[in-house]
Coordinates of C-alpha atoms (C1' of nucleotides) in Angstrom, one line a residue:
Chain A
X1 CA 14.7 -3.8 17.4
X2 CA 12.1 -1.8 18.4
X3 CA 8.7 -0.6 16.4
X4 CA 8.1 2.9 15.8
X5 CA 4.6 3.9 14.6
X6 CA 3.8 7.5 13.4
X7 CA 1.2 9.2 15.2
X8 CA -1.2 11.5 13.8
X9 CA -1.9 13.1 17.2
X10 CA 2.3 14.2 17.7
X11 CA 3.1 14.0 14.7
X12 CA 6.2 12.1 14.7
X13 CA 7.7 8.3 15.0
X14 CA 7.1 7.0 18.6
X15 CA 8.0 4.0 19.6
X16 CA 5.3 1.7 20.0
X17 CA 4.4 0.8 23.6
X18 CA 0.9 -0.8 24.1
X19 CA -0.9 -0.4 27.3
X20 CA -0.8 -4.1 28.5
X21 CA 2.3 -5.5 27.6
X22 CA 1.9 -8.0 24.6
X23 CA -1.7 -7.3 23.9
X24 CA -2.7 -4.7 21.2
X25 CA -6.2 -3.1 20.7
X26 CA -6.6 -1.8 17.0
X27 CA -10.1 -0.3 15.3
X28 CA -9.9 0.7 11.9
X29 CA -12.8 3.1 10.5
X30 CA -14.8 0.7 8.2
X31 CA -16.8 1.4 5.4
X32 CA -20.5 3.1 5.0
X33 CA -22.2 0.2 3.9
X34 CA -24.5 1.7 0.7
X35 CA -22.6 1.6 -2.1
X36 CA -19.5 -1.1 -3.6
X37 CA -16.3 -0.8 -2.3
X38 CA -13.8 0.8 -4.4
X39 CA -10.0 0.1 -5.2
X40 CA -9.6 3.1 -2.6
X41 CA -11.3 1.0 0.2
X42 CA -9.0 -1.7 -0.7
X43 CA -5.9 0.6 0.0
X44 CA -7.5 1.5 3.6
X45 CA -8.0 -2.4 4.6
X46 CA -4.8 -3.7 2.8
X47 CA -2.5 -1.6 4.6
X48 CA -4.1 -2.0 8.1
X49 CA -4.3 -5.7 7.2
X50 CA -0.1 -6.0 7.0
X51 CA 0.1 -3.9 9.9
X52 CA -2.1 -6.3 12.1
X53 CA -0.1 -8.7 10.8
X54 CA 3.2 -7.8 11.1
X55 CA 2.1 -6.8 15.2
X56 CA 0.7 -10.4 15.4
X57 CA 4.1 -11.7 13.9
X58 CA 5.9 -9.7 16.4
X59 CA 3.9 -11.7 18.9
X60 CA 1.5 -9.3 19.9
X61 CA -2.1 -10.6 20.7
X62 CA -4.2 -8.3 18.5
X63 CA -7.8 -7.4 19.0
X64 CA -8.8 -5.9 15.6
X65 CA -12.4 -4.4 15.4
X66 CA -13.5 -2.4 12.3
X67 CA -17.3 -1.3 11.9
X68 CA -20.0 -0.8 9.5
X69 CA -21.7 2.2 9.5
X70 CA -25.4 0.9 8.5
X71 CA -27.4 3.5 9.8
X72 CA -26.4 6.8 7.8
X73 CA -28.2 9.3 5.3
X74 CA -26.6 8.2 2.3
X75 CA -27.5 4.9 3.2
X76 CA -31.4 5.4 3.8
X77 CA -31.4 7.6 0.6
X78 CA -30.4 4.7 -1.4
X79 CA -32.6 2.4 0.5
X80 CA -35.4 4.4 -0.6
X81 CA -34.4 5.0 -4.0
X82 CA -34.2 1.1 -4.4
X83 CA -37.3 0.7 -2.1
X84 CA -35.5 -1.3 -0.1
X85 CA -35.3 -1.7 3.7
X86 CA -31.6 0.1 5.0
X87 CA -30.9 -2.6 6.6
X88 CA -31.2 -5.1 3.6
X89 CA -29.0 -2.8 1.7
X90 CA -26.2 -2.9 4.4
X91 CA -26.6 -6.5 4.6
X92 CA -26.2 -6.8 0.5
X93 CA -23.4 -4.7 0.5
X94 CA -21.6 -5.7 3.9
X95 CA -21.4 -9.3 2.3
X96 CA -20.3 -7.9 -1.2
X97 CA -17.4 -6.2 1.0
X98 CA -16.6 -9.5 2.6
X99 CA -17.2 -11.4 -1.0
X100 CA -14.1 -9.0 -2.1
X101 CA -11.8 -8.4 0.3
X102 CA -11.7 -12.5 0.9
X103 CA -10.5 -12.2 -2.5
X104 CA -8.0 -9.4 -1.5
X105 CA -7.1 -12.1 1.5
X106 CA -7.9 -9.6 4.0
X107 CA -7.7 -11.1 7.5
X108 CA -11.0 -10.7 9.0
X109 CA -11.3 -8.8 12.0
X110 CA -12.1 -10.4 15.5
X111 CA -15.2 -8.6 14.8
X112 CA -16.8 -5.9 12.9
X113 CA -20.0 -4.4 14.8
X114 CA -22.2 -2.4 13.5
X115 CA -24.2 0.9 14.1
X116 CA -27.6 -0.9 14.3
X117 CA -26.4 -3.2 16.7
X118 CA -25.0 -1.2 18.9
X119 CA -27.8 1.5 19.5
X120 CA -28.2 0.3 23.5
X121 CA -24.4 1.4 24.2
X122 CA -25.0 4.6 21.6
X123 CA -28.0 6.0 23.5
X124 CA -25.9 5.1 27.1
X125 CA -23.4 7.3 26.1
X126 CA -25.2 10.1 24.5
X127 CA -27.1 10.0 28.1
X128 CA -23.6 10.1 29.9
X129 CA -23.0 13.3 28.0
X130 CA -26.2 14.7 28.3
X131 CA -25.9 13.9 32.0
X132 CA -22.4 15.5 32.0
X133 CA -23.8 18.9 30.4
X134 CA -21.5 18.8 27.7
X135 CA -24.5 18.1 25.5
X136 CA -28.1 19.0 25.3
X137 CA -31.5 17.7 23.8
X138 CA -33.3 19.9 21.1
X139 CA -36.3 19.4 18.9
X140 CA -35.9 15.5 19.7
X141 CA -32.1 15.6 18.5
X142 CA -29.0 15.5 21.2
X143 CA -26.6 18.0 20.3
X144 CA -22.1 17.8 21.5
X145 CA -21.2 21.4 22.8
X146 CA -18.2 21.6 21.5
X147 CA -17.5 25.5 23.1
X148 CA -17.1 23.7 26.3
X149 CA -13.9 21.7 25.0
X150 CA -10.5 23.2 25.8
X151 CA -8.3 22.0 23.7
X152 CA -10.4 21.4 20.4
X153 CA -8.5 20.1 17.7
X154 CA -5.3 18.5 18.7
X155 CA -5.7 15.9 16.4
X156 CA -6.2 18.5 13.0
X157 CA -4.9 21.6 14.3
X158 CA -7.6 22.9 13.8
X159 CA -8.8 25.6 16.3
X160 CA -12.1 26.7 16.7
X161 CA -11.7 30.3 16.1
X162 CA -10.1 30.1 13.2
X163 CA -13.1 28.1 12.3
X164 CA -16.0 30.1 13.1
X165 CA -14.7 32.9 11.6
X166 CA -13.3 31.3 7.9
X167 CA -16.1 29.1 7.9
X168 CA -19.6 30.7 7.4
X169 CA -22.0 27.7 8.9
X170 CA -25.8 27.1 8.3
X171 CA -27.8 28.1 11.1
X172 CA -28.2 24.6 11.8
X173 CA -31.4 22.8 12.7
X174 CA -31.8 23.4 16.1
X175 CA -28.0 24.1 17.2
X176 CA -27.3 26.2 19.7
X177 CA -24.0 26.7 18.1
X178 CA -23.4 26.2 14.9
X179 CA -20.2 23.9 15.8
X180 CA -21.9 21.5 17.8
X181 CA -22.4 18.3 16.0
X182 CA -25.1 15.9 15.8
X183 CA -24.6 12.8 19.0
X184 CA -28.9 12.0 18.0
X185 CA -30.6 13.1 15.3
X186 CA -34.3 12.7 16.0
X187 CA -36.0 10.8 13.2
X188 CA -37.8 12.2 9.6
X189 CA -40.9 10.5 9.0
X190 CA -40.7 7.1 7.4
X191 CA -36.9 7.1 8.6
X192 CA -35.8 4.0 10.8
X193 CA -35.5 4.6 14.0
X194 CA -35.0 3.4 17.4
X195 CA -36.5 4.5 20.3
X196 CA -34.9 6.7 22.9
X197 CA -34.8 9.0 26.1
X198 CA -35.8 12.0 23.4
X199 CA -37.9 10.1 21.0
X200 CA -37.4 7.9 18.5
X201 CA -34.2 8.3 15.8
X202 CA -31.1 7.7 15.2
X203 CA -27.7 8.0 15.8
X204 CA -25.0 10.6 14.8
X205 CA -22.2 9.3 12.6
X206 CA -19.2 9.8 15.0
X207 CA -20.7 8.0 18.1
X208 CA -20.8 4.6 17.0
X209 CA -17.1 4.9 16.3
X210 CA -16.8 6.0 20.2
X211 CA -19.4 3.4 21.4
X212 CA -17.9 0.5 19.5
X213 CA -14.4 1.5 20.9
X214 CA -15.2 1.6 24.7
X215 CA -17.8 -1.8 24.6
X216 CA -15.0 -4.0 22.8
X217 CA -11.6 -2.4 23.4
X218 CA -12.0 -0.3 26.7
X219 CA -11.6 3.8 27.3
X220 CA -7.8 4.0 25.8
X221 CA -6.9 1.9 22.7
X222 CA -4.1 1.8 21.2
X223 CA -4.2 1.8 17.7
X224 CA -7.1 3.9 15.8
X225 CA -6.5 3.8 12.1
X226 CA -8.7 5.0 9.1
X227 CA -8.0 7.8 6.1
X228 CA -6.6 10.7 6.5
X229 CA -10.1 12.1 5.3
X230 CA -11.4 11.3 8.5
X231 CA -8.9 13.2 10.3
X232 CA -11.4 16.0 10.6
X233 CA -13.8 16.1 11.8
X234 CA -14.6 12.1 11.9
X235 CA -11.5 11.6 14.5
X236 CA -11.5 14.9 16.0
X237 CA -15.1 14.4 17.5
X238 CA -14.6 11.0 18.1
X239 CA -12.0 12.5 20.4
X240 CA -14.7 14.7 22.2
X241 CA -16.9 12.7 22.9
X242 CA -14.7 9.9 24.0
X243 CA -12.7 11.6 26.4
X244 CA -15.7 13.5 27.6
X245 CA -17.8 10.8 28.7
X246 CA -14.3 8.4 29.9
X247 CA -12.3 10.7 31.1
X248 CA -9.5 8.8 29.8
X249 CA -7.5 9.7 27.0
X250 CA -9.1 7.8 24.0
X251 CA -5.9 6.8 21.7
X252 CA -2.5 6.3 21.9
X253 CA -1.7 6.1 18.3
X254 CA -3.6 7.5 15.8
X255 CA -2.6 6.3 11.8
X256 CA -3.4 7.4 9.1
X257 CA -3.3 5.9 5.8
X258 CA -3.1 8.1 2.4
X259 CA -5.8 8.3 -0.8
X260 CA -5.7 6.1 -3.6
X261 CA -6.0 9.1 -6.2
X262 CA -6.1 9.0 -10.1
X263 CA -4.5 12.2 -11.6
X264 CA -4.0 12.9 -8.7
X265 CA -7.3 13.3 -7.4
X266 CA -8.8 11.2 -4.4
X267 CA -10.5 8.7 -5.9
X268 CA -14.3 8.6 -4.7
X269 CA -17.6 8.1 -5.3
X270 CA -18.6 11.5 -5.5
X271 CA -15.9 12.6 -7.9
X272 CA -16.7 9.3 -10.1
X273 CA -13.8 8.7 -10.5
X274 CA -13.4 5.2 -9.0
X275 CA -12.7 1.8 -9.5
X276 CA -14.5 -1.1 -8.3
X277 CA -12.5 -3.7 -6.3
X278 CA -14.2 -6.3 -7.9
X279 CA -14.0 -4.8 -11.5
X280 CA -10.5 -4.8 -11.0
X281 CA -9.9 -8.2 -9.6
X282 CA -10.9 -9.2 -13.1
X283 CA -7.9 -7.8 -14.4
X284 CA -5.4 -8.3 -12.2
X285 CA -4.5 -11.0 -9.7
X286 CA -5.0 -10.1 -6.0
X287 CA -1.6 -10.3 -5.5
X288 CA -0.8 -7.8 -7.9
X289 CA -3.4 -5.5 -6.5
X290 CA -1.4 -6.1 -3.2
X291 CA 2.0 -5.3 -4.2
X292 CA 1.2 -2.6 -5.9
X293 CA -0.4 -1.0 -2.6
X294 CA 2.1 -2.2 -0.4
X295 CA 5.0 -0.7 -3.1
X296 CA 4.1 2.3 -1.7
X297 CA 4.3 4.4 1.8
X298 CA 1.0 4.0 3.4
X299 CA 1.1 7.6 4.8
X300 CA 1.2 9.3 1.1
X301 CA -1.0 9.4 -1.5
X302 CA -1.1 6.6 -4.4
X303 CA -1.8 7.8 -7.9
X304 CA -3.6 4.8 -9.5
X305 CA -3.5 4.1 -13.4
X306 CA -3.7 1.3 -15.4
X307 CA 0.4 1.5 -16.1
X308 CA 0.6 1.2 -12.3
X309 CA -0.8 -2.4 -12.0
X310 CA 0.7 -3.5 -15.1
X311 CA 4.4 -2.6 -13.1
X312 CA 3.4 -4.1 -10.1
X313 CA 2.7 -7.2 -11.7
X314 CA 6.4 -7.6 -13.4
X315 CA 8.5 -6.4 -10.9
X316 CA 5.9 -8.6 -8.5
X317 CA 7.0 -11.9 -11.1
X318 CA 10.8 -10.8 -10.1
X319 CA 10.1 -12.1 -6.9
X320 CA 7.9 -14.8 -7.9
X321 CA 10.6 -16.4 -10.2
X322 CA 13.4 -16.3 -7.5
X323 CA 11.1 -18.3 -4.7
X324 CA 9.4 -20.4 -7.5
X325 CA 13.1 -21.3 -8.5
X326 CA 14.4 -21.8 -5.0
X327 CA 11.0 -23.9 -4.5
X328 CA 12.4 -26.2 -7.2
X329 CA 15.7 -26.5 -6.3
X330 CA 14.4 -27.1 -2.2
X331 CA 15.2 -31.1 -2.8
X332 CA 17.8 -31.2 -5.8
X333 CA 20.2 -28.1 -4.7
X334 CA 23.9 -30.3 -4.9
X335 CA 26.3 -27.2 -3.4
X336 CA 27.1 -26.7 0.4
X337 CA 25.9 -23.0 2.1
X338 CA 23.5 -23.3 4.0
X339 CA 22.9 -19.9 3.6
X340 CA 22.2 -19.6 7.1
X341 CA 24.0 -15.9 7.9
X342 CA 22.8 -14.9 5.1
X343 CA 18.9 -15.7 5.9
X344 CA 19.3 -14.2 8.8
X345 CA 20.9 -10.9 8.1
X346 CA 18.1 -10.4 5.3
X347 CA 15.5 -11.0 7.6
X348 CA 16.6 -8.9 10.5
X349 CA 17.1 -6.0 7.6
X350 CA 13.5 -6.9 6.4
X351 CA 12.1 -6.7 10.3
X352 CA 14.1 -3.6 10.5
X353 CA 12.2 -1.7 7.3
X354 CA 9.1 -3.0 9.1
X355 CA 9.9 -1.6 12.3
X356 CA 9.8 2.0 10.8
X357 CA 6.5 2.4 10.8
X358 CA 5.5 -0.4 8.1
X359 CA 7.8 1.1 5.6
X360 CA 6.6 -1.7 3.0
X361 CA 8.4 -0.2 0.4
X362 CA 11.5 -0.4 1.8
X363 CA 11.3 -4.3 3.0
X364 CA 10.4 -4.8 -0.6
X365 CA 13.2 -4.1 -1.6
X366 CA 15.1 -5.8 1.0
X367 CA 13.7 -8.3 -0.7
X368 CA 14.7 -8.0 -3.8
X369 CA 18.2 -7.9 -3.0
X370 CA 17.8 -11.3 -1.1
X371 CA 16.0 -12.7 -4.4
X372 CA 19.4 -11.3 -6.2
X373 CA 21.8 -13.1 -3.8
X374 CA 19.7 -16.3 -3.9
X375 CA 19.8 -16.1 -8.1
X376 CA 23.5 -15.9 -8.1
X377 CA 24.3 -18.5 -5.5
X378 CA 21.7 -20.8 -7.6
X379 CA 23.1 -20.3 -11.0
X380 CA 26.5 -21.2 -9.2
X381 CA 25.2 -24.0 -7.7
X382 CA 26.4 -23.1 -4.4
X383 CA 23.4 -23.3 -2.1
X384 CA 23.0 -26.8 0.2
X385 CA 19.1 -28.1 0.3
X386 CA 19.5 -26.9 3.7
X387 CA 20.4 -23.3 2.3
X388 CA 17.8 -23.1 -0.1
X389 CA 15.3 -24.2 2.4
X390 CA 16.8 -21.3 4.7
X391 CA 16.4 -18.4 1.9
X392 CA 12.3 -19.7 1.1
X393 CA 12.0 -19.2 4.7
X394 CA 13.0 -15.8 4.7
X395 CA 10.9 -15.4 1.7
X396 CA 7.9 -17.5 4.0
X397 CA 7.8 -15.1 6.5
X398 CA 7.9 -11.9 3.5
X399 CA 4.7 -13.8 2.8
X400 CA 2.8 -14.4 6.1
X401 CA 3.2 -10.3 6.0
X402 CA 2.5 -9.2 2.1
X403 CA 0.8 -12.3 1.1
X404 CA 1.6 -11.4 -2.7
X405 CA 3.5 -14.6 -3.8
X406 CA 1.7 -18.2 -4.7
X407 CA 2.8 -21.6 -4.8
X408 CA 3.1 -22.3 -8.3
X409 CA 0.9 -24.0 -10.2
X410 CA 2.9 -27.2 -11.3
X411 CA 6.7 -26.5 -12.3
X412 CA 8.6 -29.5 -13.9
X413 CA 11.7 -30.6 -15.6
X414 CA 12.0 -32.4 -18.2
X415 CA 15.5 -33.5 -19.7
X416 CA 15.6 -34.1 -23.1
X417 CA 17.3 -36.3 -25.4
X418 CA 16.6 -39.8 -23.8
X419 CA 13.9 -41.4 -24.8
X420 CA 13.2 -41.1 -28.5
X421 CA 9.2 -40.5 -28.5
X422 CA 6.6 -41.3 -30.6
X423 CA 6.4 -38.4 -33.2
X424 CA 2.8 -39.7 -34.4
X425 CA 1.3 -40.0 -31.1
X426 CA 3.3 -36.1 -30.2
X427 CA 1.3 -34.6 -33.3
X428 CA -2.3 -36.5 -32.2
X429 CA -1.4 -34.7 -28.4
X430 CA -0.7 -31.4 -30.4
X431 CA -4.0 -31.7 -31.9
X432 CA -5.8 -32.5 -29.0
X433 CA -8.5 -29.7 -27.9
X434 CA -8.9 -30.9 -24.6
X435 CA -6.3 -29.8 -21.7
X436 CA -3.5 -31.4 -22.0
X437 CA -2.2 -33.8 -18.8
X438 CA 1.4 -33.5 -16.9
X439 CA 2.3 -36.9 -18.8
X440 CA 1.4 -35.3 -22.3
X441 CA 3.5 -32.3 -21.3
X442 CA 6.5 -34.2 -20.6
X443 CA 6.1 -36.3 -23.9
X444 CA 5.8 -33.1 -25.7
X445 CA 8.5 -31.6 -24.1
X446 CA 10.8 -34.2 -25.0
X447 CA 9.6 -34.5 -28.4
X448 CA 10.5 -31.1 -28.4
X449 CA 13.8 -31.9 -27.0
X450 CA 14.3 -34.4 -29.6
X451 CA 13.9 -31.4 -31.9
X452 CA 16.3 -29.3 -30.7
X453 CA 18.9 -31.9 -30.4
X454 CA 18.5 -32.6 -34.3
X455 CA 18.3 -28.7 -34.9
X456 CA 15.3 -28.5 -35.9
X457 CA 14.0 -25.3 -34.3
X458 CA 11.0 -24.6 -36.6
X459 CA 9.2 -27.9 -34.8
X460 CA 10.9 -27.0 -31.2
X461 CA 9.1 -23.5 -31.8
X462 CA 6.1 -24.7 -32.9
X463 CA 5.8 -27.3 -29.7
X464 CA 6.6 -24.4 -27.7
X465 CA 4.1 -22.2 -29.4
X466 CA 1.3 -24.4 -29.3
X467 CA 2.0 -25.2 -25.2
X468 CA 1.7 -21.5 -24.8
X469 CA -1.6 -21.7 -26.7
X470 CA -2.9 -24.1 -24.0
X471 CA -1.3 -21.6 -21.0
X472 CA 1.8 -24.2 -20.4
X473 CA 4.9 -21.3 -20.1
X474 CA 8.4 -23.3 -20.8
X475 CA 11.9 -21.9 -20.0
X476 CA 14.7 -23.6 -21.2
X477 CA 17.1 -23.7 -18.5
X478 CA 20.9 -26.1 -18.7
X479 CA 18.9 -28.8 -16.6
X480 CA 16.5 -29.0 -19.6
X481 CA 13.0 -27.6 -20.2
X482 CA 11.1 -26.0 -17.0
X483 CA 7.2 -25.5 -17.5
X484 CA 4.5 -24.3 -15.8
X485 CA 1.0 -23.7 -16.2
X486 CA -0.1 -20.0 -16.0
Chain B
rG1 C1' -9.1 32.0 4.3
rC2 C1' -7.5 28.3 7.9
rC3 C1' -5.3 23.2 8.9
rG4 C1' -2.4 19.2 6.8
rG5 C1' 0.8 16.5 3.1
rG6 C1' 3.8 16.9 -1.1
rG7 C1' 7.2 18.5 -5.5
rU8 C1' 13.3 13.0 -6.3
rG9 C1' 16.6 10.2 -12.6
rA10 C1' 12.4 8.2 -18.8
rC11 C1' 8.3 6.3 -15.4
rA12 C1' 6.6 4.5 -10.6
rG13 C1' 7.9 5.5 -6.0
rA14 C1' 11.7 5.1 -1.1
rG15 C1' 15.1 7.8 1.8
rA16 C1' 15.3 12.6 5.9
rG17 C1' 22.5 15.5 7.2
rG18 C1' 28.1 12.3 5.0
rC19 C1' 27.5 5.9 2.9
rC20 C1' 24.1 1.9 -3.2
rA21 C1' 17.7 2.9 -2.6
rU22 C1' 14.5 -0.5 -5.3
rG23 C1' 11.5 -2.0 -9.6
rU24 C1' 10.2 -1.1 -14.7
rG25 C1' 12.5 1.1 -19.1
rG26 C1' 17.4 2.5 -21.7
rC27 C1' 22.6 1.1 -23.0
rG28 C1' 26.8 -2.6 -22.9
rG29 C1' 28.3 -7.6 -21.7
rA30 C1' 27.7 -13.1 -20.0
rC31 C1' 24.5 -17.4 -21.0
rU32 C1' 21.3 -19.0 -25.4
rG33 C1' 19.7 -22.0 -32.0
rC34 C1' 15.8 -18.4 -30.8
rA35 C1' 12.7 -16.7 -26.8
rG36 C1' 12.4 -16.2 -21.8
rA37 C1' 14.5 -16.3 -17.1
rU38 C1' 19.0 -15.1 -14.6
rC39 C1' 23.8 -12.7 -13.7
rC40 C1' 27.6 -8.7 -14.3
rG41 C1' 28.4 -3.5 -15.6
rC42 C1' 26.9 1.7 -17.3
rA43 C1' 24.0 6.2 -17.8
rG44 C1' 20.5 9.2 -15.3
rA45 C1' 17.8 12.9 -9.6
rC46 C1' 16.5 15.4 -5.7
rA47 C1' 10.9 22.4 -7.9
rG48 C1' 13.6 27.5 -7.6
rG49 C1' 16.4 30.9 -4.5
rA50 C1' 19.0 32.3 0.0
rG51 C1' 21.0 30.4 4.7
rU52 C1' 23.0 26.8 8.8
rU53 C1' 27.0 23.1 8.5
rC54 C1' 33.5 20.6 7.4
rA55 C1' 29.2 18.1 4.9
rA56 C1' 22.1 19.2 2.8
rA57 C1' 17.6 15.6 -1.5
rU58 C1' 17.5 15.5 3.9
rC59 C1' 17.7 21.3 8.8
rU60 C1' 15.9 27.0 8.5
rC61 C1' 13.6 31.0 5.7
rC62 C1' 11.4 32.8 1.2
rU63 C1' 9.2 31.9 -3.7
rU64 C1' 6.4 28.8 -6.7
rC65 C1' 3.3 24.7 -8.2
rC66 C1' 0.2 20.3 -6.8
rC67 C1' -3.0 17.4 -3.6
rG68 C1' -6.1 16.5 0.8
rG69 C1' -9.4 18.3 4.9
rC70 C1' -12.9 22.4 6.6
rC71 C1' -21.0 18.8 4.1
rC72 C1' -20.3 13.1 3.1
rC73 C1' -15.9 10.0 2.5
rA74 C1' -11.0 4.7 3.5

RNA sequence: GCCGGGGUGACAGAGAGGCCAUGUGGCGGACUGCAGAUCCGCAGACAGGAGUUCAAAUCUCCUUCCCGGCCCCA
């Protein structure tokens, strides 16, 4: 079995081939630390989190760098509207992004740099070019010629004459062309800036993504991921610049991942039309948030909407109820298959899905099929300790990858109908406002049993309902009553 | 205008030449005091039109509609 990644830059499914064998370089476009990240932001850093896990599962040693662009216009515009210092701004929001995507349960990165640290190895390179003539100095800023690039646009398509004549550009500050693009910009008044060979400002946005590249992964990565917004012209001059001050090619494989949208719209902060992670994560679990991403093909676009999460979180407890159940059964399961061909041909199926280019989607489902088999050879009793133990590995290592199901909170059987309990002391627990303890669910529970045995269902319902009330869930189940607390 | 990506059953969303997607929902059945969970079965689809092929949701062409990018953006 062999991994295939789709690359932006071909266009197609290549088979994925890092440069040193077993050790995989990977920077993923971060955010523009000035405002709170949105649900879209989420989708970006979920998906590039299962695929840096799924190559580390594979055995790869992965180097995962994402940035923060800290120094940025948007950014000093809301510094000053706040009359605060950029950089205390970043730093709010950079630690809100970490606050929430902890909660997501992001892996962190080896390291995420950022512009304002990096200026020394901005300004090198900006000299490199300079030096190289593919860029010149004007009015204090340092401008990329892109005229003197052959073979513009291989990443977008796009080609340069077709874009200076459908696109009428400003005159531009003091371009020479109004293609190039900004490496320097030389600094406003009251702007922060650094100082360098022409003056003191700033940096362009696309060069700290080039910068950061070469000083921690080296001329050629291999993976560079981020939207598909940044396609152009984020990537493309990325591109330019790299390879023109390297001479190296810059990326092997360039991904891509699709916008969240909401009526089909990409959801963003201009539009206003976003949701906060965190406003979200009060509604729905992480894990839901998760699977609902990860239900989907990373490449395409996601249409969010309330109905959305509400699916993702049943179909999501599907799951959940098969490994909670095989949990359960893990040191009482009396049949004899150990499952063990079975494991194994539902993992190498789920490896496969993965192995086309992270189709998430499709090793869902794999699962689900598996959590089908595994119900059916439960409620037959056929599984051996040893085979349920074999299935919840399967399910394990689903988990190491998605991270979308949790150990359960407390699940316990009762069996009913041998002691007789104290139906005084039951009603005093029933009153009781305070939680309720595992000991006082289990008296309950049999009290309730008791109930049922002598038919009376209005009292087993109204145990039942007053559990609920106290966010104890009970399924009855031929073993007696199973409960939970939600 | 140019460059990309799409239009799949009630809904969400995979698949990319022949084989079952999957989940929710619907219908029928099993289990059950009820509920829930679970299992078995059923129905229902590939925007429209031409073409290639023994075979097309999947390839080609045309039409049409939608979305993204071309200032910032994950």
């Amino acid at each position: 079995m062999a991994l295939v990644i789709y690359n932006t830059l071909t266009k197609r499914k290549e088979p994925f081939k890092p440069l040193e064998t077993g050790k995989v370089g990977v920077y993923v476009c971060g955010v523009t630390a000035y405002d709170k990240s949105h649900l879209g932001h989420a989708r970006s850093a979920i998906n590039f989190d299962v695929v840096v896990r799924y190559l580390r599962s594979k055995g790869y040693s992965v180097n995962h760098i994402t940035n923060f662009t800290d120094v940025d216009d948007k950014l000093i515009a809301r510094a000053h509207e706040l009359r605060m210092d950029p950089l205390d701004l970043s730093k709010q929001m950079i630690d809100e992004y970490f606050s929430v995507m902890d909660e997501l349960k992001i892996r962190r990165a080896n390291a995420y740099p950022k512009a304002s640290e990096t200026i020394t190895d901005i300004i090198e390179m900006v000299k490199g070019l300079v030096d190289k003539g593919i860029a010149y100095e004007s009015g204090g800023s340092v401008y990329f010629i892109v005229g003197k690039v052959e073979d513009y646009g291989k990443l977008s398509g796009q080609s340069l004459d077709q874009m200076i004549t459908g696109t009428r550009k400003e005159p531009g500050e003091d371009k020479r062309d109004p293609m190039d693009f900004a490496l320097w910009k030389a600094a406003k008044p009251g702007e922060i800036s650094w100082d360098s060979p022409w003056g003191r400002g700033r940096p362009g946005w696309h060069i700290e993504c080039s910068a950061m590249c070469l000083k921690h992964l080296g001329k050629t990565i291999d993976i560079h991921g981020g939207g598909t917004d940044l396609i152009f012209p984020h990537h493309e001059n990325e591109i330019l610049q790299s390879e023109a001050y390297n001479c190296a090619p810059f990326v092997k494989y360039w991904m891509h991942n699709g916008m969240l949208t909401i009526d089909k719209e990409k959801m963003s902060k201009s539009m206003k039309n976003f949701f906060l992670v965190r406003e979200v994560l009060k509604e729905y679990t992480p894990q839901t948030i998760r699977f609902f991403i990860l239900n989907a093909s990373y490449r395409q676009p996601l249409d969010y909407a309330e109905q959305s999460l509400e699916d993702a979180e049943k179909a999501l407890d599907k799951l959940q109820n098969s490994y909670e159940g095989l949990l359960a059964d893990a040191e009482r399961a009396t049949g004899d298959d150990d499952a063990a061909g079975i494991s194994e041909g539902y993992l190498t199926a789920f490896e496969k899905k993965m192995d086309d280019d992270f189709n998430t989607r499709e090793a869902i489902a794999v699962m689900y099929d598996l959590a089908r088999e595994a119900n059916r050879m439960k409620g037959r009793d056929r599984l051996s300790r040893d085979g349920v133990k074999n299935i919840i590995s399967v399910f394990d290592k689903f988990n190491d990858i998605f991270d979308v199901l949790t150990e359960p909170k407390t699940t316990k059987v009762v069996k009913g109908g041998i002691d007789i309990p104290d139906t005084v002391e039951t009603d005093e627990l029933l009153l009781k406002s305070s939680a309720l303890t595992d000991d006082e669910v289990d008296r309950l529970l049999q009290s309730r049993a008791e109930a049922r045995d002598s038919k009376d269902f209005a009292r087993a319902d109204f145990i039942r309902q007053e559990l609920a009330r106290r966010g104890i869930e009970i399924q009855d189940t031929p073993e007696g009553a199973v409960w939970k607390r939600k």
